[in-house]
Short mmCIF file of N, CA and C in Angstrom, two decimals:
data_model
loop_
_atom_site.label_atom_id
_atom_site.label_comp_id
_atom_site.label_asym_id
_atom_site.label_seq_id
_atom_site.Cartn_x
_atom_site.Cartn_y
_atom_site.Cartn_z
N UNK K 1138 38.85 95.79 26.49
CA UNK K 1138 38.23 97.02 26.90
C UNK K 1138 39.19 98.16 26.60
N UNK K 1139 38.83 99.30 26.22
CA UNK K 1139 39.54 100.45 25.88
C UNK K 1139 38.98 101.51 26.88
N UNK K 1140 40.14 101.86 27.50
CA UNK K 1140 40.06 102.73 28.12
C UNK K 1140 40.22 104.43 27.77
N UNK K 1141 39.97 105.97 28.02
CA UNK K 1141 39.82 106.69 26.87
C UNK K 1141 40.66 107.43 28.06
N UNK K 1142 41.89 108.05 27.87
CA UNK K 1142 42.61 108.77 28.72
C UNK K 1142 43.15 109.97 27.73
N UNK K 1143 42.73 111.14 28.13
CA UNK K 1143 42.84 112.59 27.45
C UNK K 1143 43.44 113.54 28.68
N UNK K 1144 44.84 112.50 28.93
CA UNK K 1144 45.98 113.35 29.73
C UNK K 1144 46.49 112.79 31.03
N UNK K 1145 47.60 112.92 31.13
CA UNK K 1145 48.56 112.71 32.58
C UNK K 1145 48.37 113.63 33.43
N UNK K 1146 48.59 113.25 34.19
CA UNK K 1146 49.78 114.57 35.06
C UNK K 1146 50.41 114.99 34.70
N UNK K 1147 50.82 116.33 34.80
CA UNK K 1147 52.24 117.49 33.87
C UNK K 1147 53.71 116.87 34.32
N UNK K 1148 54.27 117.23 33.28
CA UNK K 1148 55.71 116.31 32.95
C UNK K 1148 56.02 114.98 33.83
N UNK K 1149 54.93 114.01 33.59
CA UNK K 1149 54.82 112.44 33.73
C UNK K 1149 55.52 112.39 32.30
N UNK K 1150 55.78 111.41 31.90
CA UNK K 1150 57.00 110.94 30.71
C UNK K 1150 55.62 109.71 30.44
N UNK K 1151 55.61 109.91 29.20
CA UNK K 1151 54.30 109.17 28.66
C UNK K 1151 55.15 108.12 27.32
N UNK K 1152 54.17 106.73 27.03
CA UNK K 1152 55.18 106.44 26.03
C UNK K 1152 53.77 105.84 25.57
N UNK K 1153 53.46 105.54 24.46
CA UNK K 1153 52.28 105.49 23.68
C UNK K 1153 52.64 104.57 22.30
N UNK K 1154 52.40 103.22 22.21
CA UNK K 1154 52.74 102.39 21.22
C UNK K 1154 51.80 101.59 20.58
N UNK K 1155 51.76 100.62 19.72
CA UNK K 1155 51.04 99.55 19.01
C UNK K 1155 51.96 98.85 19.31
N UNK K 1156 51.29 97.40 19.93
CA UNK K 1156 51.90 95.68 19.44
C UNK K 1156 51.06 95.38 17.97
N UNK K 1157 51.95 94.80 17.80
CA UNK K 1157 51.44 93.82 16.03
C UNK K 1157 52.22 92.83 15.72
N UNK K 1158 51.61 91.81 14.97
CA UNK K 1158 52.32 90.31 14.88
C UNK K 1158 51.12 89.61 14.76
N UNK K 1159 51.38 88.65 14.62
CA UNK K 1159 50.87 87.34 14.12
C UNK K 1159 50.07 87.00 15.59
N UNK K 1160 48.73 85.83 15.29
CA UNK K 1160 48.16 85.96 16.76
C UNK K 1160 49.27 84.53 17.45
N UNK K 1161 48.74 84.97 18.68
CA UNK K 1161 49.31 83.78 19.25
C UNK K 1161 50.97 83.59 19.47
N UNK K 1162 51.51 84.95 19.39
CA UNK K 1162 53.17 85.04 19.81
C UNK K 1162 53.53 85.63 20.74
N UNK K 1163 52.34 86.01 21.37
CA UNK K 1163 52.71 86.29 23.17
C UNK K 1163 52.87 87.95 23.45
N UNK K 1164 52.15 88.95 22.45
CA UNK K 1164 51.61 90.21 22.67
C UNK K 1164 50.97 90.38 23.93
N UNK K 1165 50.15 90.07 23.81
CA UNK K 1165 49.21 89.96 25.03
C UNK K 1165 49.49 89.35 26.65
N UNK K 1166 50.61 88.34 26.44
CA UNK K 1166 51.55 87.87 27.53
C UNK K 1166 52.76 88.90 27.98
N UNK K 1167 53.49 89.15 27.09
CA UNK K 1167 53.81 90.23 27.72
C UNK K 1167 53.46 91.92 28.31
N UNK K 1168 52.26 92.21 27.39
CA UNK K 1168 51.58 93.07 27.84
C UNK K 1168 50.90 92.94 29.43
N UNK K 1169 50.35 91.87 29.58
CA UNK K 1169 50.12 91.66 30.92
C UNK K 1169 51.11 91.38 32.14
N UNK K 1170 52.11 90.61 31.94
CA UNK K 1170 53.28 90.52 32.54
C UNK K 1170 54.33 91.92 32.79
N UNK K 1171 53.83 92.84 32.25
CA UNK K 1171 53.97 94.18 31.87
C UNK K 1171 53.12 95.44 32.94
N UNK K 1172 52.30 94.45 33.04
CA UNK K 1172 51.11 95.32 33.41
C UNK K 1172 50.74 94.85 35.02
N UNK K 1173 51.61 93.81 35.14
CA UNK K 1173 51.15 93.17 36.48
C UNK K 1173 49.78 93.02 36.43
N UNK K 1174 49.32 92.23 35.37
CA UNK K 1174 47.94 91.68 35.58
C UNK K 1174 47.84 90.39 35.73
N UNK K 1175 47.12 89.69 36.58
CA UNK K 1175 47.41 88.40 36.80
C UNK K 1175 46.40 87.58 36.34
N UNK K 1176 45.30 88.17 35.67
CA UNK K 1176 44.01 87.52 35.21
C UNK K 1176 44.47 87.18 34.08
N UNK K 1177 43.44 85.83 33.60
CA UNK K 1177 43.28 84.80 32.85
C UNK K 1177 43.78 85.69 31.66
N UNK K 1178 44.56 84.99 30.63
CA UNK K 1178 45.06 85.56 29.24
C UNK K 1178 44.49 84.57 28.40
N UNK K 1179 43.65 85.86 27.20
CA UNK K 1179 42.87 85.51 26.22
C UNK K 1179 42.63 86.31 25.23
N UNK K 1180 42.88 85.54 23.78
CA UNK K 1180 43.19 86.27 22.61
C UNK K 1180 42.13 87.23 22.44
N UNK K 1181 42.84 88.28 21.88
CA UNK K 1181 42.57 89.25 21.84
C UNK K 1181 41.55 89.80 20.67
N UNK K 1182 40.70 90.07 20.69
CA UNK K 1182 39.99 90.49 19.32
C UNK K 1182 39.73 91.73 19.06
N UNK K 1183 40.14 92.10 17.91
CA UNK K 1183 39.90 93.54 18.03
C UNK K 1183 41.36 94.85 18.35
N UNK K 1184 41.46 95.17 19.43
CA UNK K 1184 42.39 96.19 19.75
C UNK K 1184 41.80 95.93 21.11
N UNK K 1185 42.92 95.87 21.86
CA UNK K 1185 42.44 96.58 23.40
C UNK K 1185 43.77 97.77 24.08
N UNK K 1186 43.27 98.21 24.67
CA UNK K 1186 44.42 98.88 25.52
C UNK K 1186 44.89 98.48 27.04
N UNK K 1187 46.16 98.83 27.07
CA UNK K 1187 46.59 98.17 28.03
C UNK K 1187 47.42 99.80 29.04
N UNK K 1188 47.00 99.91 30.29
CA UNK K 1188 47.47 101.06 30.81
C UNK K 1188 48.12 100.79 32.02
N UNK K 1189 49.77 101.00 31.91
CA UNK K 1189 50.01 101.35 33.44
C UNK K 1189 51.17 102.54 33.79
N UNK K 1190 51.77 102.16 34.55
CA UNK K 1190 52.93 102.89 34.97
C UNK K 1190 54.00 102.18 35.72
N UNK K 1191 55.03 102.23 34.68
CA UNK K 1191 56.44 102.07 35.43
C UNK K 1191 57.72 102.52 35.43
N UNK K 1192 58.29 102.61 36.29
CA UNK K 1192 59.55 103.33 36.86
C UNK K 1192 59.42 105.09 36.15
N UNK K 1193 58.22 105.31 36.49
CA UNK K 1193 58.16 106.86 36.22
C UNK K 1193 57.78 107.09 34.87
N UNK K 1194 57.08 106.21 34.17
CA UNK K 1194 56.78 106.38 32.97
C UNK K 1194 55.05 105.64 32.92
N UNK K 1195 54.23 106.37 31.96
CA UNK K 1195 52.98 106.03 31.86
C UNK K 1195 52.95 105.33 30.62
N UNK K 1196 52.59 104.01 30.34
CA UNK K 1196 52.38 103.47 29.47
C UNK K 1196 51.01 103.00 29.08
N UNK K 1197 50.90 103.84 27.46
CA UNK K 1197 49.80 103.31 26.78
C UNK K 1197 49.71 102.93 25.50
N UNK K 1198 49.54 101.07 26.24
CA UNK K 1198 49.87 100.40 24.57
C UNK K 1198 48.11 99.79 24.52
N UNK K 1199 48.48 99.31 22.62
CA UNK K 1199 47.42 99.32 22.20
C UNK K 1199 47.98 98.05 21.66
N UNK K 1200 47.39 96.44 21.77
CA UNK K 1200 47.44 95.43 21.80
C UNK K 1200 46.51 94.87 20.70
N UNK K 1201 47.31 94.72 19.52
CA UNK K 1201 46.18 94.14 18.27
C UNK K 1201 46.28 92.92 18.35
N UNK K 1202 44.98 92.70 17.79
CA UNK K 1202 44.49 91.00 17.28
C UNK K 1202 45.78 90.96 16.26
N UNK K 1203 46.04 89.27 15.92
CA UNK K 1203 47.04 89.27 14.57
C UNK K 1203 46.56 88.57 13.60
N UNK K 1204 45.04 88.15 14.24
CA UNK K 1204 43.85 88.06 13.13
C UNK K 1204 43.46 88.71 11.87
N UNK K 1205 43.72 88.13 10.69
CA UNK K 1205 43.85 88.40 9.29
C UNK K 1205 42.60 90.00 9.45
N UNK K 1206 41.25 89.19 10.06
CA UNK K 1206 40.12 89.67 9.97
C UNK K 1206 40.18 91.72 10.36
N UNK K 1207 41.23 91.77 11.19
CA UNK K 1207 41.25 92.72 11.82
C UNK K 1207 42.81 93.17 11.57
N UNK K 1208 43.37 93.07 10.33
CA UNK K 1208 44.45 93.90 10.13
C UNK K 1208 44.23 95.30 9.51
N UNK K 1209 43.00 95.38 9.20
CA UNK K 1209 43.23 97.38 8.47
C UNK K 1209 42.49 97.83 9.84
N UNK K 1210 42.20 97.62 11.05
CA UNK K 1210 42.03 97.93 11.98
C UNK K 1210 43.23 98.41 12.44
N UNK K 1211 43.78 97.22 13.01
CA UNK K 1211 45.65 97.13 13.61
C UNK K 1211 46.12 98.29 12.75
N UNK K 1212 45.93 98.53 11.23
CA UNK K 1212 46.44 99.38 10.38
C UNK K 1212 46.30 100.59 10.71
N UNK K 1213 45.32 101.33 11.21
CA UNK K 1213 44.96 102.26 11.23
C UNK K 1213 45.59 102.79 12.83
N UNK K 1214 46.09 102.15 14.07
CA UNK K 1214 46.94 102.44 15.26
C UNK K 1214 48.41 101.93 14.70
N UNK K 1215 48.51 101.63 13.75
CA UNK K 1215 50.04 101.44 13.30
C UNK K 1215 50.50 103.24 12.74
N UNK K 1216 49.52 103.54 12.11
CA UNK K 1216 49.48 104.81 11.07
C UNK K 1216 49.46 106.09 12.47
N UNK K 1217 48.99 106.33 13.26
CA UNK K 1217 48.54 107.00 14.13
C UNK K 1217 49.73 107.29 15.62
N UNK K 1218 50.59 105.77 15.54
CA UNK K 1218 51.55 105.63 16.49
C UNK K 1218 52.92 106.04 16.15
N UNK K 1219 53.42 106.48 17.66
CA UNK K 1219 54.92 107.20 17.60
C UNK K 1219 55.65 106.09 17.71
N UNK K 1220 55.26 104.98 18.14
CA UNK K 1220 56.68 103.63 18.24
C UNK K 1220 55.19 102.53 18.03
N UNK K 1221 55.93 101.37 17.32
CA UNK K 1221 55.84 100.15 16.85
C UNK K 1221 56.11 99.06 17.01
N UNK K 1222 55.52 97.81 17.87
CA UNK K 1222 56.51 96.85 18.48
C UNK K 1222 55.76 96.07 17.30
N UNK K 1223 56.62 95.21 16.75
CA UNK K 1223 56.91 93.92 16.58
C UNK K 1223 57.07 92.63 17.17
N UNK K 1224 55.93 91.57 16.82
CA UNK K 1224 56.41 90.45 17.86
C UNK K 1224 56.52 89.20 17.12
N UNK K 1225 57.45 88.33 17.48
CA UNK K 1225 57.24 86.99 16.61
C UNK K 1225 57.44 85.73 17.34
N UNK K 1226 57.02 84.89 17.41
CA UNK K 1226 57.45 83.20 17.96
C UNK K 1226 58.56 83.05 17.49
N UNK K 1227 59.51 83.07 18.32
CA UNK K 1227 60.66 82.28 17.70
C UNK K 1227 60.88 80.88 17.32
N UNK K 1228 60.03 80.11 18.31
CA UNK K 1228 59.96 78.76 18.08
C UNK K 1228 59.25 78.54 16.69
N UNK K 1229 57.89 79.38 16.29
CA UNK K 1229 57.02 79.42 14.68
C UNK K 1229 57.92 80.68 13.95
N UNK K 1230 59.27 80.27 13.10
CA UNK K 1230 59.83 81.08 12.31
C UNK K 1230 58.82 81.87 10.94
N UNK K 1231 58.22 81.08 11.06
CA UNK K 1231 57.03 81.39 10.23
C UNK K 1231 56.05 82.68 10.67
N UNK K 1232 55.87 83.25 12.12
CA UNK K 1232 55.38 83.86 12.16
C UNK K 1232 56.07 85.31 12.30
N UNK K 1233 57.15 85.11 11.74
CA UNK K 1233 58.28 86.58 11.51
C UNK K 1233 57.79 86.90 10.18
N UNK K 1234 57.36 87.75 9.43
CA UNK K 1234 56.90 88.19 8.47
C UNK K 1234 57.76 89.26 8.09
N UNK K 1235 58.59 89.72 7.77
CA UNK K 1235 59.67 90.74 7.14
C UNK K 1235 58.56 91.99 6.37
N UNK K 1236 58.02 91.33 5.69
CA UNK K 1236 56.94 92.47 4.74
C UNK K 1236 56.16 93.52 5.50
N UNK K 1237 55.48 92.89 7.32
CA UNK K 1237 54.27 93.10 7.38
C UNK K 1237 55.50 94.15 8.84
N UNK K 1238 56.88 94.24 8.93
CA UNK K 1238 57.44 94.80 9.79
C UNK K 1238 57.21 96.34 9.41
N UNK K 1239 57.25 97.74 10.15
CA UNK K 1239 57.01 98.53 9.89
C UNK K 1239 58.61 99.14 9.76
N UNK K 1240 59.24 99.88 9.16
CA UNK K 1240 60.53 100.65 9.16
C UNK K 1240 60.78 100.88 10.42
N UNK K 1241 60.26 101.29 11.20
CA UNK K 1241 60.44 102.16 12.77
C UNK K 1241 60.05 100.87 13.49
N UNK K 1242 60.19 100.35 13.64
CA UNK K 1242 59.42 99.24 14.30
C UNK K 1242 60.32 98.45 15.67
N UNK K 1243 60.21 98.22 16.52
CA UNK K 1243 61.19 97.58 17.33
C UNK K 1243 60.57 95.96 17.44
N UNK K 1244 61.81 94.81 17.16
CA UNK K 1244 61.11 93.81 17.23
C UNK K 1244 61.88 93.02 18.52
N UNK K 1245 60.28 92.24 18.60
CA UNK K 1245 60.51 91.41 20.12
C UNK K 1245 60.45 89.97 19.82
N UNK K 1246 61.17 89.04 20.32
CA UNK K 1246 60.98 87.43 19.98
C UNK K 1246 60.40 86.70 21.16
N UNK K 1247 59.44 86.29 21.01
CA UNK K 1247 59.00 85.45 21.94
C UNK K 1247 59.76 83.94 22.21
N UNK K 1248 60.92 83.90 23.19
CA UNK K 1248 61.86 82.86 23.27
C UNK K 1248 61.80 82.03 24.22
N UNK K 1249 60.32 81.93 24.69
CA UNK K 1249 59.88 80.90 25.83
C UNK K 1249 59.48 79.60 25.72
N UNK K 1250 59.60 79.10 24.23
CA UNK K 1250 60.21 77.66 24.25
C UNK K 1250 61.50 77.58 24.70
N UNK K 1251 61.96 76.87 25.50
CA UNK K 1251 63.77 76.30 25.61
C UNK K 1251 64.20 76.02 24.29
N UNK K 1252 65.28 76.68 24.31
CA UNK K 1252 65.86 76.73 22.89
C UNK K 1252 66.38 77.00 21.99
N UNK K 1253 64.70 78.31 22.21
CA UNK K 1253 64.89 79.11 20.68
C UNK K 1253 65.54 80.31 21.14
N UNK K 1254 65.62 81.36 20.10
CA UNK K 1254 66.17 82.13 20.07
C UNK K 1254 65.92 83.01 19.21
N UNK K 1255 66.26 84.91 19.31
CA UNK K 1255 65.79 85.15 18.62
C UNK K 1255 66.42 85.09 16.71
N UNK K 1256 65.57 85.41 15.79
CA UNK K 1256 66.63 85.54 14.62
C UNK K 1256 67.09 86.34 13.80
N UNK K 1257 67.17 87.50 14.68
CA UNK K 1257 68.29 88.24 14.40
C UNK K 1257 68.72 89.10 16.18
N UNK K 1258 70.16 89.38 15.96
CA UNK K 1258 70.39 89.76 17.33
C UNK K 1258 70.14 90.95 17.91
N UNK K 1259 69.43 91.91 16.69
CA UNK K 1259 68.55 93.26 17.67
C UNK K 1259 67.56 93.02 17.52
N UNK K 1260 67.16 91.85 17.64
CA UNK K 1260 65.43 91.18 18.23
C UNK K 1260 65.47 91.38 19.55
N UNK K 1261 64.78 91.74 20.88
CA UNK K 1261 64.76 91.91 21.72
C UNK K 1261 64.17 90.19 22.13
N UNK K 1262 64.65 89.81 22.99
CA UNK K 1262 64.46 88.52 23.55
C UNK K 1262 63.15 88.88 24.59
N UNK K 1263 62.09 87.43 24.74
CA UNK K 1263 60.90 87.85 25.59
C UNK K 1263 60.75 86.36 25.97
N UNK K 1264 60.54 86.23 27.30
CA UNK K 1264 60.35 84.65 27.85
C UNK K 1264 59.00 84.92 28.64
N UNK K 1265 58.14 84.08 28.95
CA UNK K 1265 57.09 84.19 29.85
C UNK K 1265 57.57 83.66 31.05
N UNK K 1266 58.75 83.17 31.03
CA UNK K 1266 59.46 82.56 32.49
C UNK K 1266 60.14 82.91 33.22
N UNK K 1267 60.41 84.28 32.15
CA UNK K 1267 61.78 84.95 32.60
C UNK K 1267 61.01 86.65 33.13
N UNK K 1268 61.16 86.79 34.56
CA UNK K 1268 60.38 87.94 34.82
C UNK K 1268 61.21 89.12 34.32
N UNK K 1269 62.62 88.84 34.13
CA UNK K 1269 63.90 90.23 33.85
C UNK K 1269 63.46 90.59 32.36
N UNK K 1270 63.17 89.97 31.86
CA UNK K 1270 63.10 89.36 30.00
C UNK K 1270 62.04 91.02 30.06
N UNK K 1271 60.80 91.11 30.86
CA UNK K 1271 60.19 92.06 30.71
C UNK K 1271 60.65 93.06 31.25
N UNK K 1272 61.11 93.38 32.16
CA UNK K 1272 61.74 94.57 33.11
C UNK K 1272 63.44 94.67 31.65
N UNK K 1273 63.76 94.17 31.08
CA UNK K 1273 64.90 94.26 30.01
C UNK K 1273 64.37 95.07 28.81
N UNK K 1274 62.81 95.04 28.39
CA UNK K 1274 62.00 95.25 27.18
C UNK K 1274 61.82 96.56 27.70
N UNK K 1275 60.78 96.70 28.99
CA UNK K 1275 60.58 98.29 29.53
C UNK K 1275 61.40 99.02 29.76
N UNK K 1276 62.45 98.67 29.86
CA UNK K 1276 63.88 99.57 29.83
C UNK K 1276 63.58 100.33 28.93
N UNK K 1277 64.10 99.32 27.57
CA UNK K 1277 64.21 100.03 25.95
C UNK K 1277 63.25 100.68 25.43
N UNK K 1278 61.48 100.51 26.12
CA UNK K 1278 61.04 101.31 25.34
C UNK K 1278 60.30 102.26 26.17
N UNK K 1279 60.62 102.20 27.44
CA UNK K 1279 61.05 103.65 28.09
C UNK K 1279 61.68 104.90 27.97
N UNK K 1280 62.85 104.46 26.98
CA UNK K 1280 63.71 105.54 26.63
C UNK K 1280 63.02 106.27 25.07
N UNK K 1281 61.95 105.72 25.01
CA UNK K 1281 61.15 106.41 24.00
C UNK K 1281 59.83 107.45 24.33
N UNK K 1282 59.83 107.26 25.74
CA UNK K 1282 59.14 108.09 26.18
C UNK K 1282 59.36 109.09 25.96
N UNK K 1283 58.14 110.22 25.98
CA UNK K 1283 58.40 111.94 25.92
C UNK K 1283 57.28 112.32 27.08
N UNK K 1284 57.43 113.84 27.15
CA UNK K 1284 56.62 114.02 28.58
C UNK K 1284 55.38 114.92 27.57
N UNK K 1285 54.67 114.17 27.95
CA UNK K 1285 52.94 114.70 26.88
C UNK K 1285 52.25 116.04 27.61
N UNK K 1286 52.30 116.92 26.59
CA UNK K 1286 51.11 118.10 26.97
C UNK K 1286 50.28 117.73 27.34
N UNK K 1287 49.79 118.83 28.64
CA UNK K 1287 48.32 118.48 29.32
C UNK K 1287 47.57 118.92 27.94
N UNK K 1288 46.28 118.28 28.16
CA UNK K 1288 45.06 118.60 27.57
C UNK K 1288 43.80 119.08 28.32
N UNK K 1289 43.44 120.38 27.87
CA UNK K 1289 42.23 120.86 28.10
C UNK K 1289 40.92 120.16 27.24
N UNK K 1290 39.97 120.86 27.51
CA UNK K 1290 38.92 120.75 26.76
C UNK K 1290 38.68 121.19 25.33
N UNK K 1291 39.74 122.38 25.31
CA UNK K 1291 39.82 122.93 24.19
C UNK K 1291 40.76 122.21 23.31
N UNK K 1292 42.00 121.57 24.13
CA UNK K 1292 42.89 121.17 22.80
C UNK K 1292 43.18 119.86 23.16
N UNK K 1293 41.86 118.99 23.62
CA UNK K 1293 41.60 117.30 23.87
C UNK K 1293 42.23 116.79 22.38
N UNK K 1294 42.44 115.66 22.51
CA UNK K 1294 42.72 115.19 20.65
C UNK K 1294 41.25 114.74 20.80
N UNK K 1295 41.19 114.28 19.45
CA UNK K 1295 39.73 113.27 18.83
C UNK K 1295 39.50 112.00 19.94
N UNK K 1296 40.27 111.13 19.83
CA UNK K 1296 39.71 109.86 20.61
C UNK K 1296 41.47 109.54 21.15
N UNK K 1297 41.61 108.54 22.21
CA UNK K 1297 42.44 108.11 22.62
C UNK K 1297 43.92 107.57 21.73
N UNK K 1298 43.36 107.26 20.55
CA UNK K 1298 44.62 107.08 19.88
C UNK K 1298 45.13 108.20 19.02
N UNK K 1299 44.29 109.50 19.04
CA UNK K 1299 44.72 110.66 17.82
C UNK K 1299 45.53 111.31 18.78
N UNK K 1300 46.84 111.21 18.70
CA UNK K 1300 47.89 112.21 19.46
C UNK K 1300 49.33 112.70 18.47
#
């Protein structure tokens, strides 16, 4: 479900991103673990958005499928976004794709097999076991926050992702 939000509260510190990766490397797990949502996790089709707030920051990420079917979708909130996460299985090295990384991109390893690890060491580490692993991630891309102009009626953007 996408939710359509055309503004904060004045100088709330807003941070506004895309996940992308391969399906099935735990986007959506940490987005919810993120989100303090505790309902059932299920792949994602499409784009959804994911909205909350923490430690004084409003977060609105946009959670792509990593379904072949729906990459010039994903493409088009990659093109549109101020930050870029990256995600990969560390345990499926295979699903690190170097090509499909964006320049700006911050990458996250999903390291919740015992084990693994990420492969390279400014991969940001991500466990589904490890509750710090997420409160360690929102740190870093907290500090990418900026504090977003209100919007009127007059100077709304187009739709939720044109900012």
């Amino acid at each position: 479900m996408i939710y359509l939000v055309y503004g904060t509260p004045s100088k709330m510190r807003t941070l506004r991103a895309v996940f992308i990766g391969e399906s099935s490397v735990g986007k959506t797990t940490l987005l919810r673990r993120a989100s303090k949502d505790s309902g059932r996790i299920v792949p994602t089709i499409g784009v959804d958005n994911v909205l909350f707030d923490y430690d004084g920051v409003f977060f609105q990420c946009w959670d792509t499928s990593g379904q072949p079917q729906f990459r010039t979708v994903a493409q088009m909130f990659i093109e549109k976004s101020r930050l870029v996460i990256y995600m990969y299985d560390a345990s499926k090295p295979e699903t690190f794709v170097s090509e499909n990384v964006p320049e700006n991109a911050i990458i996250i390893a999903n390291v919740s097999v015992r084990g693994t690890f990420p492969l390279d060491r400014d991969h940001l580490p991500f466990s589904d076991s490890n509750p710090q692993s997420v409160k360690d991630i929102l740190a870093v891309l907290k500090t990418y926050a900026i504090v977003e102009p209100s919007f009127s009626e007059e100077n709304r953007p187009e739709c939720c992702c044109c900012f």
